[in-house]
Structures are given as C-alpha cells and as structure tokens.
CSV table of N, CA and C in Angstrom, one decimal:
chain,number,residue,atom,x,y,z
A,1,UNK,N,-89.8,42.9,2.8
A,1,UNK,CA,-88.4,42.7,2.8
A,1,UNK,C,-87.7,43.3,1.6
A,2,UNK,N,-86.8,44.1,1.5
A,2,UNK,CA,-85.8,44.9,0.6
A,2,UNK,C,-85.7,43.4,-0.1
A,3,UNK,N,-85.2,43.7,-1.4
A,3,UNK,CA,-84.3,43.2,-2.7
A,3,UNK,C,-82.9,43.1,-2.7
A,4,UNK,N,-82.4,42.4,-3.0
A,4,UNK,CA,-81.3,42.4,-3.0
A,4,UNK,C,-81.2,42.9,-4.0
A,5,UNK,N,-80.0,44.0,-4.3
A,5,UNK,CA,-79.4,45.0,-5.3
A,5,UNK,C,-78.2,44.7,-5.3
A,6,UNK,N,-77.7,44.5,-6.8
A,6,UNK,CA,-76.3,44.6,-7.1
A,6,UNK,C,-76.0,45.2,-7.5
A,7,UNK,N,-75.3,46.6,-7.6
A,7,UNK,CA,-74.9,47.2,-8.6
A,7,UNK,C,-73.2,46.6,-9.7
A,8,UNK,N,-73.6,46.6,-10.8
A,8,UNK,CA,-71.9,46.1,-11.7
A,8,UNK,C,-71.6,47.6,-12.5
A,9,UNK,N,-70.4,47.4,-13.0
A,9,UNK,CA,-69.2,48.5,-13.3
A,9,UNK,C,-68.4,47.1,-14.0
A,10,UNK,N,-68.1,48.1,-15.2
A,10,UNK,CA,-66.9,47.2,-15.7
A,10,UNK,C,-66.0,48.3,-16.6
A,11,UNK,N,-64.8,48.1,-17.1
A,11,UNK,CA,-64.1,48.9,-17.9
A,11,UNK,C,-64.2,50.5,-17.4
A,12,UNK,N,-63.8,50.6,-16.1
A,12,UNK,CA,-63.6,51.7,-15.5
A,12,UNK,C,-62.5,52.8,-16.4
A,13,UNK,N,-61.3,51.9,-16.5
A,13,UNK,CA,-60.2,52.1,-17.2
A,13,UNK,C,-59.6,54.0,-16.6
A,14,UNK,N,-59.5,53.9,-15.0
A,14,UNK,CA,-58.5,54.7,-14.6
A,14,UNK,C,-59.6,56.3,-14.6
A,15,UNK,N,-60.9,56.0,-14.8
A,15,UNK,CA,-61.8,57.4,-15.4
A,15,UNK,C,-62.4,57.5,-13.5
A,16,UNK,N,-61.7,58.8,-12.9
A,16,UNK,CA,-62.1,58.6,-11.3
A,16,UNK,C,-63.3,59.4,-11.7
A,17,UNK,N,-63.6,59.9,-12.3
A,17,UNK,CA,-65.0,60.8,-11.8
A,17,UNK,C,-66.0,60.0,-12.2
A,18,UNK,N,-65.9,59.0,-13.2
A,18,UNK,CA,-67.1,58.4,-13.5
A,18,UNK,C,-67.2,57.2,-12.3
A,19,UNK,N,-66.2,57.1,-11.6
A,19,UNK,CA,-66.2,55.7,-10.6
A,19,UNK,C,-66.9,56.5,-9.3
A,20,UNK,N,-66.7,58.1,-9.2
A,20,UNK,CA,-67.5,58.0,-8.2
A,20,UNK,C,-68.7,58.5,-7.9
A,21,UNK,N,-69.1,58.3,-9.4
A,21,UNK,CA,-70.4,59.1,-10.3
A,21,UNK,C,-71.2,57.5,-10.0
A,22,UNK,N,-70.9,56.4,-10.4
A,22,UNK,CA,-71.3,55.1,-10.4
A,22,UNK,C,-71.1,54.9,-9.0
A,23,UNK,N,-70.7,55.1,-8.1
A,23,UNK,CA,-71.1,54.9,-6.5
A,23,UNK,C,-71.8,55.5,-5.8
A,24,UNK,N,-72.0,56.9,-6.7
A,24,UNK,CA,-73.1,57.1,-6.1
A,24,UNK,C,-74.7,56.8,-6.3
A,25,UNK,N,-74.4,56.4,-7.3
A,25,UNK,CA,-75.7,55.9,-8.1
A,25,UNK,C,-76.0,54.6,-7.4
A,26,UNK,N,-74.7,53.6,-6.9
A,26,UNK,CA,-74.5,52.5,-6.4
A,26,UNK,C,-75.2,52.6,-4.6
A,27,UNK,N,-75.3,53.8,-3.9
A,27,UNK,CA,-75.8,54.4,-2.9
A,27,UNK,C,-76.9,54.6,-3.1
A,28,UNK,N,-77.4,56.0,-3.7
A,28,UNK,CA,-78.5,55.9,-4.1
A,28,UNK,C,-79.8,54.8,-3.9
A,29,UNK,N,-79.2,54.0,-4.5
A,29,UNK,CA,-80.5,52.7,-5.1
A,29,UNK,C,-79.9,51.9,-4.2
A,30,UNK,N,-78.9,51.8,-3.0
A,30,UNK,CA,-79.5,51.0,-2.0
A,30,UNK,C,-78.8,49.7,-2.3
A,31,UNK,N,-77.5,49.7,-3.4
A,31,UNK,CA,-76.7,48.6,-3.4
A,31,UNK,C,-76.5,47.3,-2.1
A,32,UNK,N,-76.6,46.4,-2.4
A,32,UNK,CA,-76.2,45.6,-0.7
A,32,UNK,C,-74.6,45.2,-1.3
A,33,UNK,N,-74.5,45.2,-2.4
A,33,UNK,CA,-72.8,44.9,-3.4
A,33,UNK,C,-72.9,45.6,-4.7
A,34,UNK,N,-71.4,45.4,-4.9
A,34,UNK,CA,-71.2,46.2,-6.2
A,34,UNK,C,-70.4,44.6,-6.9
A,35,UNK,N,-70.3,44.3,-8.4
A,35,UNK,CA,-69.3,43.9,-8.6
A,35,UNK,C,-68.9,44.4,-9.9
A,36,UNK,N,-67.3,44.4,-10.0
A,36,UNK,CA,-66.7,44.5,-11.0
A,36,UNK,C,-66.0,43.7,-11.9
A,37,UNK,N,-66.3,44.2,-13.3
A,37,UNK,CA,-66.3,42.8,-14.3
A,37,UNK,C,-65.0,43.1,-15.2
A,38,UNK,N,-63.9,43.6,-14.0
A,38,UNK,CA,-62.6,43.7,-14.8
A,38,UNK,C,-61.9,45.5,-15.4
A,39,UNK,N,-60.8,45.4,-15.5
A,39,UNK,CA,-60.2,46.7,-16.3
A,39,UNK,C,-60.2,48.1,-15.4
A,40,UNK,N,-59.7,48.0,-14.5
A,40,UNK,CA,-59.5,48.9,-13.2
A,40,UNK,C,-58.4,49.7,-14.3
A,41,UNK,N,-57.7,49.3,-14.7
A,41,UNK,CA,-56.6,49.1,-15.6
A,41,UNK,C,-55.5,49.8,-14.1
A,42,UNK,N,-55.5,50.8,-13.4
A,42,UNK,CA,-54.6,50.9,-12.0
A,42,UNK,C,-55.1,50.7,-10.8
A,43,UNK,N,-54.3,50.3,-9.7
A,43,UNK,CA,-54.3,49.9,-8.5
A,43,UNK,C,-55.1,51.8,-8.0
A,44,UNK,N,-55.1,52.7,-8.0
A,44,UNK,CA,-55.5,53.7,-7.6
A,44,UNK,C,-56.7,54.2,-7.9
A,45,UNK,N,-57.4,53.2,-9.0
A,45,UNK,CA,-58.6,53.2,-9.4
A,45,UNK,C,-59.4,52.5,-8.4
A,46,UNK,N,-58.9,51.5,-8.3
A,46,UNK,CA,-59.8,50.2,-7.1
A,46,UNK,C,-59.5,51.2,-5.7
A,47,UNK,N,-58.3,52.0,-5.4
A,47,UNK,CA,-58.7,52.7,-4.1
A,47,UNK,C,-59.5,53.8,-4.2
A,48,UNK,N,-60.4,54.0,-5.4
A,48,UNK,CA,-61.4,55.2,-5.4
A,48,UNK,C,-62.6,54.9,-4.9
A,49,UNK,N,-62.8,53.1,-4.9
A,49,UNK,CA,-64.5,52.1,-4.3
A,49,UNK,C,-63.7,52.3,-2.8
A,50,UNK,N,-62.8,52.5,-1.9
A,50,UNK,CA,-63.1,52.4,-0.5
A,50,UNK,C,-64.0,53.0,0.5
A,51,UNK,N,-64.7,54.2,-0.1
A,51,UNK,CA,-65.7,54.7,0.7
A,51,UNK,C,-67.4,53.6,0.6
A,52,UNK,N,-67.0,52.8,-0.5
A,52,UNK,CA,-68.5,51.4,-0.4
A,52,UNK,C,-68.6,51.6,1.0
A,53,UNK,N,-69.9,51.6,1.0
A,53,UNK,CA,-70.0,50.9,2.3
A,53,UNK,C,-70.4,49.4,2.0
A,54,UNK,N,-70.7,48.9,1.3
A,54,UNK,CA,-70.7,46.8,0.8
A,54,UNK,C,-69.7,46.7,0.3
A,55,UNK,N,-69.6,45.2,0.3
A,55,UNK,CA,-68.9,44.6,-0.5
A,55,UNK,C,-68.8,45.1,-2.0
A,56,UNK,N,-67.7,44.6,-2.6
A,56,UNK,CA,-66.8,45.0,-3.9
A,56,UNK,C,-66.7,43.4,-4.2
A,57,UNK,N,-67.1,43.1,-5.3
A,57,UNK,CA,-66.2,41.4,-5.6
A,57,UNK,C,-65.8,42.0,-7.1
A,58,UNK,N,-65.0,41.9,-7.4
A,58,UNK,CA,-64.1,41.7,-8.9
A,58,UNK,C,-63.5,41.1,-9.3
A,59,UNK,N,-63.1,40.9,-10.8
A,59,UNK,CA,-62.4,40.2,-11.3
A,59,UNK,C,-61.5,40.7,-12.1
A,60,UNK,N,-60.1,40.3,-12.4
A,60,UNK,CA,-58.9,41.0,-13.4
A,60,UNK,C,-59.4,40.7,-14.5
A,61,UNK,N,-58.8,42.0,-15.0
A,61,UNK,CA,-59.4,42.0,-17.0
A,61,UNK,C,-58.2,41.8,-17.7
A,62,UNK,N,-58.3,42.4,-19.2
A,62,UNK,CA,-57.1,42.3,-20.0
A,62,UNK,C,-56.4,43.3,-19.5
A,63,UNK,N,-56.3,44.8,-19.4
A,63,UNK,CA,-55.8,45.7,-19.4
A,63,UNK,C,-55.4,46.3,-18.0
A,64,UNK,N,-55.8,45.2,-17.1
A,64,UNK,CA,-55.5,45.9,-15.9
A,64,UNK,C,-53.8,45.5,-15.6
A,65,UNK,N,-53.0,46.6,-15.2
A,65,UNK,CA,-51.5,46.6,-14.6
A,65,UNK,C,-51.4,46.5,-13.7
A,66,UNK,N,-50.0,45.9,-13.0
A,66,UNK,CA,-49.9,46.0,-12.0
A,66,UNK,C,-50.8,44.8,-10.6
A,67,UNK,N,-50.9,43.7,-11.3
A,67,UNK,CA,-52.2,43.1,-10.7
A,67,UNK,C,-51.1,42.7,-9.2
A,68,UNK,N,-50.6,42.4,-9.1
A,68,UNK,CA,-49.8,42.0,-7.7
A,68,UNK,C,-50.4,42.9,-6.7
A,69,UNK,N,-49.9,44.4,-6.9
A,69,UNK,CA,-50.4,45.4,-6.4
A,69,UNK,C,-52.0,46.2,-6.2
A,70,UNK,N,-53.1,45.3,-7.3
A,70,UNK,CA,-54.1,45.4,-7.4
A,70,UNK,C,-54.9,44.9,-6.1
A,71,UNK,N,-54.1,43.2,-6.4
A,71,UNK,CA,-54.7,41.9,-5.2
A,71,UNK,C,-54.0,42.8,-4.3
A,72,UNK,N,-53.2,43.6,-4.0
A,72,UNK,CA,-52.8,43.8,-2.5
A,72,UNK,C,-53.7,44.8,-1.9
A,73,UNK,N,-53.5,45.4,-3.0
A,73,UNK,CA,-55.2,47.1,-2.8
A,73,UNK,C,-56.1,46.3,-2.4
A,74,UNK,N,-56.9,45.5,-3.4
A,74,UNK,CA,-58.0,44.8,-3.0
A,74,UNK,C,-58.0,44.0,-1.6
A,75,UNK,N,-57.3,43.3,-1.3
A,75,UNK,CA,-57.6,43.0,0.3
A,75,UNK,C,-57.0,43.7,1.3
A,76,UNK,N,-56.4,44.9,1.4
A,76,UNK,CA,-56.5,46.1,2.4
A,76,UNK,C,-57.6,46.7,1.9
A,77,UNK,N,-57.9,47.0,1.1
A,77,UNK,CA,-59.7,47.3,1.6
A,77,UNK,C,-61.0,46.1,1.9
A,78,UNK,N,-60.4,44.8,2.0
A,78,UNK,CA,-61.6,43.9,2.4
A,78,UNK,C,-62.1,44.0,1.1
A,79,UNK,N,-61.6,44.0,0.2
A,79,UNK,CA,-62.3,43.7,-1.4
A,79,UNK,C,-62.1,42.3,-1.8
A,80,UNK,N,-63.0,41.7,-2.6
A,80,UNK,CA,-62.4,40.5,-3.3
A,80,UNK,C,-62.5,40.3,-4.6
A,81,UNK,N,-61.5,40.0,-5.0
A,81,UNK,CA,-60.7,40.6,-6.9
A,81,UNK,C,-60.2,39.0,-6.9
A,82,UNK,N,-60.4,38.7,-8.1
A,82,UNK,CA,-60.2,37.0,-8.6
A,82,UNK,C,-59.8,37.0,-9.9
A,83,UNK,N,-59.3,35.9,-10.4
A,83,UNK,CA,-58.8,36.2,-11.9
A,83,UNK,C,-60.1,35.2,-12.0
A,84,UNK,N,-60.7,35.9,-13.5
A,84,UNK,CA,-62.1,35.4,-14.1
A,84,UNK,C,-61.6,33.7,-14.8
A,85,UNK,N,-63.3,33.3,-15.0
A,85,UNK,CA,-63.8,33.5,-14.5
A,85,UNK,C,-64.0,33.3,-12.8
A,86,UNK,N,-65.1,33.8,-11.8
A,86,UNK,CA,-65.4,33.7,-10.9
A,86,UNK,C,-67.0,33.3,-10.7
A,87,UNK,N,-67.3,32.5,-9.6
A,87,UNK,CA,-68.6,31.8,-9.6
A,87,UNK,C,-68.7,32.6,-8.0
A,88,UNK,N,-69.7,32.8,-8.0
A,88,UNK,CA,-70.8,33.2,-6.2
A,88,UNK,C,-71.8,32.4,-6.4
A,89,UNK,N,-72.0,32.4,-5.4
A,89,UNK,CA,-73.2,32.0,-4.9
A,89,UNK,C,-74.1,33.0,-3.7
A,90,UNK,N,-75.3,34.0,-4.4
A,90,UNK,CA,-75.5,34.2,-3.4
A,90,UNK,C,-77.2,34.2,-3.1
A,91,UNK,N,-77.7,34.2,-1.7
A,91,UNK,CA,-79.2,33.8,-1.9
A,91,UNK,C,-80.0,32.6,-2.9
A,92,UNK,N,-78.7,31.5,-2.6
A,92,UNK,CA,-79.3,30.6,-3.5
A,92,UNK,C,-79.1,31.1,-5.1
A,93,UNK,N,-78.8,31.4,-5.6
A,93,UNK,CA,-78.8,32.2,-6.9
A,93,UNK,C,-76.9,32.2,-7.3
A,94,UNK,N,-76.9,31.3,-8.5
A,94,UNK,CA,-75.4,31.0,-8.9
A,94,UNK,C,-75.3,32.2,-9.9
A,95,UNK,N,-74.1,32.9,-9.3
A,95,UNK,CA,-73.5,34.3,-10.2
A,95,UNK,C,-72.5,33.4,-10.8
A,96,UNK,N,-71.6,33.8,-11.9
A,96,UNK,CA,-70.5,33.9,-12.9
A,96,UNK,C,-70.2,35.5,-13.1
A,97,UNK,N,-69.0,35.7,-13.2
A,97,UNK,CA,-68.4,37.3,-13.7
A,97,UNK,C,-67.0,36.6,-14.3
A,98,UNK,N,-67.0,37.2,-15.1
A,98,UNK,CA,-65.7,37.3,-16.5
A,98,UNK,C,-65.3,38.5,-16.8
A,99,UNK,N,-64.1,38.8,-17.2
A,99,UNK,CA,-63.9,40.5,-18.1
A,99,UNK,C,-64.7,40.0,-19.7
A,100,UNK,N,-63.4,39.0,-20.4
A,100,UNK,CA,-64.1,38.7,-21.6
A,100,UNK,C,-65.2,37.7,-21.8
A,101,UNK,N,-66.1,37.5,-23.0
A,101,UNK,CA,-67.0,36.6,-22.8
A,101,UNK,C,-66.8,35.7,-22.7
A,102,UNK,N,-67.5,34.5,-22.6
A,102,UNK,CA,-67.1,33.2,-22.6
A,102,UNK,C,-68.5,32.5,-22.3
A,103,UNK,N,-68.6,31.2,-23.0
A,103,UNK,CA,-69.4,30.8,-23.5
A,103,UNK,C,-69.2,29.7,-21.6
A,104,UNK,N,-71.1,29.7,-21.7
A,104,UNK,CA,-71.3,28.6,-20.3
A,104,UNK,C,-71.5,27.5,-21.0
A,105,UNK,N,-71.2,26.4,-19.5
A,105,UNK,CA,-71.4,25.3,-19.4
A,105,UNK,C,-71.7,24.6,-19.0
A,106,UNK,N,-72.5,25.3,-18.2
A,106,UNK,CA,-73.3,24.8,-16.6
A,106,UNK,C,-75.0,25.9,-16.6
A,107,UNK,N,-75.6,25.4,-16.1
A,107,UNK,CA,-76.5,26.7,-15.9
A,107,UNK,C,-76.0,27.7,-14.4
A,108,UNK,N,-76.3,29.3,-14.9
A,108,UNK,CA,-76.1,30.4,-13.7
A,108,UNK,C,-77.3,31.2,-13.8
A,109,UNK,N,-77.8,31.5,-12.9
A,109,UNK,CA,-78.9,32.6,-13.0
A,109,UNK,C,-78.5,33.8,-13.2
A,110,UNK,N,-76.7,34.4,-13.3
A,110,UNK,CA,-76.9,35.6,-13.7
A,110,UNK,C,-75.0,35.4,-14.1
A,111,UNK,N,-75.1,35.9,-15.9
A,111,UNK,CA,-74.0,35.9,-16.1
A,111,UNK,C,-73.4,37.5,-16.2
A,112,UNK,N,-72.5,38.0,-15.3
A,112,UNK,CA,-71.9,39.3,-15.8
A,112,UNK,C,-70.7,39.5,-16.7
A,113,UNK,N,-70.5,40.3,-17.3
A,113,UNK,CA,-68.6,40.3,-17.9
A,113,UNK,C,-68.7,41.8,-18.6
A,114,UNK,N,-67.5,41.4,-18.9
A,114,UNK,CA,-67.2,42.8,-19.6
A,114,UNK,C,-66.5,43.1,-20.8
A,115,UNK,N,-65.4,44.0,-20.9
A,115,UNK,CA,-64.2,43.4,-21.9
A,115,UNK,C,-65.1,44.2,-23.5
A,116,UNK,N,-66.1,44.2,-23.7
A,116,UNK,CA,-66.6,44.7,-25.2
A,116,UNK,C,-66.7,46.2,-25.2
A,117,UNK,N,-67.2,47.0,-24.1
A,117,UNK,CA,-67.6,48.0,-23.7
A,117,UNK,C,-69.1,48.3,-24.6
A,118,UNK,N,-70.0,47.4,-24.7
A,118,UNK,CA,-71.2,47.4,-24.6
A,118,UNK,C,-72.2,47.3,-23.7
A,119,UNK,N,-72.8,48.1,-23.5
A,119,UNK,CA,-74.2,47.7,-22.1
A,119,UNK,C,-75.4,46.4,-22.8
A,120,UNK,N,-75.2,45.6,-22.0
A,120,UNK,CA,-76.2,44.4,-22.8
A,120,UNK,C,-77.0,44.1,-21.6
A,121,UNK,N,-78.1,43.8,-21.7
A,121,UNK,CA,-79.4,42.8,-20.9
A,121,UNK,C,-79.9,42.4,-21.6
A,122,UNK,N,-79.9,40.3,-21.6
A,122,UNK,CA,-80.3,39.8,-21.9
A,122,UNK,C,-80.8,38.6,-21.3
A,123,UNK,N,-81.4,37.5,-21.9
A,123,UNK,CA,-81.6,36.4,-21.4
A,123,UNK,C,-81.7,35.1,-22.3
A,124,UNK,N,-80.8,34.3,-22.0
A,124,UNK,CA,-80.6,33.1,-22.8
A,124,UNK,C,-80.7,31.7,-21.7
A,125,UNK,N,-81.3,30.8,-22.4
A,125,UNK,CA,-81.5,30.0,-21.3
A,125,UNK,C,-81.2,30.0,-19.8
A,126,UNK,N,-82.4,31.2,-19.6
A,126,UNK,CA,-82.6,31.5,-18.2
A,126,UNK,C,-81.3,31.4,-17.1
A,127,UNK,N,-80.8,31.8,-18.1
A,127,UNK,CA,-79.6,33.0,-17.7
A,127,UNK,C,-79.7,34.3,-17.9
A,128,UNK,N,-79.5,35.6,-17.1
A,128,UNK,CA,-79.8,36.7,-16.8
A,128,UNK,C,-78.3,37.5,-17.6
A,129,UNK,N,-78.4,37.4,-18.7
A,129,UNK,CA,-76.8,38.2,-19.1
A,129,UNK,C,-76.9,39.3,-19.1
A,130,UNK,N,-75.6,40.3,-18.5
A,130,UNK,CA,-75.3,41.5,-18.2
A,130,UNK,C,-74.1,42.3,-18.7
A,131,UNK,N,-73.8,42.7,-19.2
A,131,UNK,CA,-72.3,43.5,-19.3
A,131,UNK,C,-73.2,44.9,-19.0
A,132,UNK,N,-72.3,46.0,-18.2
A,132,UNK,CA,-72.9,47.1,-17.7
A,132,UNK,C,-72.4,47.8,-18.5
A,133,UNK,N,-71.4,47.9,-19.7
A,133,UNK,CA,-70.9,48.7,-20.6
A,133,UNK,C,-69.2,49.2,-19.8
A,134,UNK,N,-69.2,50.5,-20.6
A,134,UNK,CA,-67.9,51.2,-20.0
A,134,UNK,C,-68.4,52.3,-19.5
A,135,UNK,N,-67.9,52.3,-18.1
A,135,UNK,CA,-68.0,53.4,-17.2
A,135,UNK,C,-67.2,54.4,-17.5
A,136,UNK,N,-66.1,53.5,-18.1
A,136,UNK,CA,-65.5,55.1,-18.8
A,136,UNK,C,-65.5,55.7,-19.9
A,137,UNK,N,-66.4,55.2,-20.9
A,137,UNK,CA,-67.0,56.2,-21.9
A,137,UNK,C,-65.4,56.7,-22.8
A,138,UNK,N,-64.5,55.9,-22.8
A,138,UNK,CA,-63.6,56.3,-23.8
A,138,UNK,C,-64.2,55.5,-24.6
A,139,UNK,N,-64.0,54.4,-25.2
A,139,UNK,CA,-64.7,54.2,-26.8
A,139,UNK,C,-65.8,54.5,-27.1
A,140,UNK,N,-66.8,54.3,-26.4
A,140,UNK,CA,-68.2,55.2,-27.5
A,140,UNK,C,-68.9,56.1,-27.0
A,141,UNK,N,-68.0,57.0,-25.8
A,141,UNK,CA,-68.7,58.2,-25.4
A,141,UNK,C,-70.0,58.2,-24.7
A,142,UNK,N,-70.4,56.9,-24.1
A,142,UNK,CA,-71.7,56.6,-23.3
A,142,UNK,C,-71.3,55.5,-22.3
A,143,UNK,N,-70.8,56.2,-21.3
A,143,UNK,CA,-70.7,55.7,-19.9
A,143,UNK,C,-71.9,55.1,-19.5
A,144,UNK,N,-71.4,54.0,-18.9
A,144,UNK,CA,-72.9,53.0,-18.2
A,144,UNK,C,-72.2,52.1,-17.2
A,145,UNK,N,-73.4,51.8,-16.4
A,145,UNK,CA,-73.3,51.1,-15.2
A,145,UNK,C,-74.5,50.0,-15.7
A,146,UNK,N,-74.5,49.1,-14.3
A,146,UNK,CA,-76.2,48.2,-14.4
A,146,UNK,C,-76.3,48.3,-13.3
A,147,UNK,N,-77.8,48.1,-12.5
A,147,UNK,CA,-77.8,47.7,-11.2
A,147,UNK,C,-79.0,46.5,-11.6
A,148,UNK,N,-78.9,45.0,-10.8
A,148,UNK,CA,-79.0,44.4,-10.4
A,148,UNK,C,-80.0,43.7,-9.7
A,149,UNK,N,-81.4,43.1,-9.7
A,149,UNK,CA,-82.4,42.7,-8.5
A,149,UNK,C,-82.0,41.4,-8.9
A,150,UNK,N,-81.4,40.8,-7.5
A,150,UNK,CA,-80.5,39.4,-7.4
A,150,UNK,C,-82.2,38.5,-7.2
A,151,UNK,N,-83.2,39.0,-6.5
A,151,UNK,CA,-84.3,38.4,-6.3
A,151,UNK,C,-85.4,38.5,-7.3
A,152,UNK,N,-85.8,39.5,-8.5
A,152,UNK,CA,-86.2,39.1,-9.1
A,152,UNK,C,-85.5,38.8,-10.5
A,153,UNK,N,-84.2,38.7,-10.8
A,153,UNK,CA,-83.4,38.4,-11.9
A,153,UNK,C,-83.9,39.4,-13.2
A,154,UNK,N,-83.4,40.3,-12.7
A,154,UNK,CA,-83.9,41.8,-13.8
A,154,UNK,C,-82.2,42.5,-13.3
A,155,UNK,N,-82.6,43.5,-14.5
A,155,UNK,CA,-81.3,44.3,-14.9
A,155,UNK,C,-81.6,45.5,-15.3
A,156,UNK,N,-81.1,46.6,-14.8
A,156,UNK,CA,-81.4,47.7,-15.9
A,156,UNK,C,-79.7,48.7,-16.3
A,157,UNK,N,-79.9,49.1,-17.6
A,157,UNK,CA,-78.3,49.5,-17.4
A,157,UNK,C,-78.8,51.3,-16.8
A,158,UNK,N,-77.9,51.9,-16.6
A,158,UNK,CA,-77.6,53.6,-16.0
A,158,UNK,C,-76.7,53.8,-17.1
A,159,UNK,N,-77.3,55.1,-17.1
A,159,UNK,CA,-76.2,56.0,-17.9
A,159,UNK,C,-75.5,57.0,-16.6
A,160,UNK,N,-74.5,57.3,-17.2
A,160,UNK,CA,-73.5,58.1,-15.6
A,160,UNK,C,-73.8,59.6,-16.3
C-alpha cells in the first residue's frame, strides 16, 4: 500500500513560477495533498494550485490581501483556506498548520507553519515540526518546499 504524501508550501508570496515549480514536484512524488502554511499574499496566486489534482488545505498568513476574495477563490476551486491555527485529522494522525509559530498545547504528530521563511525538520516531543521554508526565495535566495510521509512521520525539505 502507497504512503500517504503531503506535500507543504508556505510564503509563496505572489512568485508564480516557483508555485508551479513546487506542483510539480508536488505531482511528481505522488502528493495525495498539498497544504499551505500561509502568505499567498494574492488571490491570483491561490488560482495558480487549480490544476492539483488533490486536495489544497491552507491557512491565512500575515501578508496575505484581500482575504475575503481569497476565501472566495479558495472554495470555487474546492480548496480549504482557514484562519490559523488549523487542526486535521488525517489517518488517525493529528495535523496543526499556522503561518506564524506558536507554541503547543496538546500533543500533534505533525506541526507545520510558516511565517520565518526558514526550511526546518525537526522533532520535539514526538511532534514532527516542519516549516517548508519560502517558495519564494525573496529573502534568502533559497526557495524550498517539504514533502511529507503522513505514515511514517518523516519530512524532507526540496529545493525548487
């Protein structure tokens, strides 16, 4: 039986070639979801994921405009965009996603966020932390994604 794959994206910040540089990579490897951990920063950004073929879950960041029109993008394409944080549940396995950090208070097997534009994998009381970095590579010139094994609670980041 396949793995479940998530691919995450965060701090897109309006950069279309890297969003559909990170979908394809999101294809590639057999994504079953993508989620995003904030900072679309425009509504025309989030309509550059409609070719997914999975699910999209996201959450609003600091710098995203326009969010009225974001939530409206997001569910004409069957997307689901939440103000953070946001909890899943999926295969038995409790997700969290945030833009900015935020300290838990509960146990999750996998914390994602975003908001620093650092790529991080780590693990802290068996919690699975992730920030996939900035896909859009304006502040430190190193665009990054993660993808995700929801079944064996591993991470790896991509470079785009």
């Amino acid at each position: 039986m396949k793995d479940f794959i998530i691919g995450a994206i965060s701090d897109t910040h309006d950069h279309l070639t890297n969003v559909a540089k990170a979908i394809d990579i999101f294809r590639q490897n057999h994504a079953d979801m993508v989620i995003h951990c904030g900072d679309y920063v425009a509504p025309f950004t989030l309509q550059t994921f409609k070719d997914l073929s999975v699910p999209l879950v996201g959450v609003i960041g600091n710098c995203d405009g326009e969010i009225d029109l974001l939530l409206k993008t997001a569910h004409g394409l069957n997307f689901s965009l939440y103000y953070p944080p946001h909890t899943l549940l999926i295969n038995n396995r409790k997700i969290i996603i945030t833009h900015k950090p935020i300290t838990l208070n509960e146990p999750y097997a996998i914390y994602l966020y975003g908001h620093t534009h650092r790529a991080e994998v780590t693990y802290k009381d068996n919690t699975l932390i992730v920030n996939p970095g900035e896909a859009c590579g304006w502040l430190f010139g190193k665009p990054t994604i993660a993808l995700l094994n929801l079944d064996k609670i591993q991470a790896e980041i991509i470079d785009l």
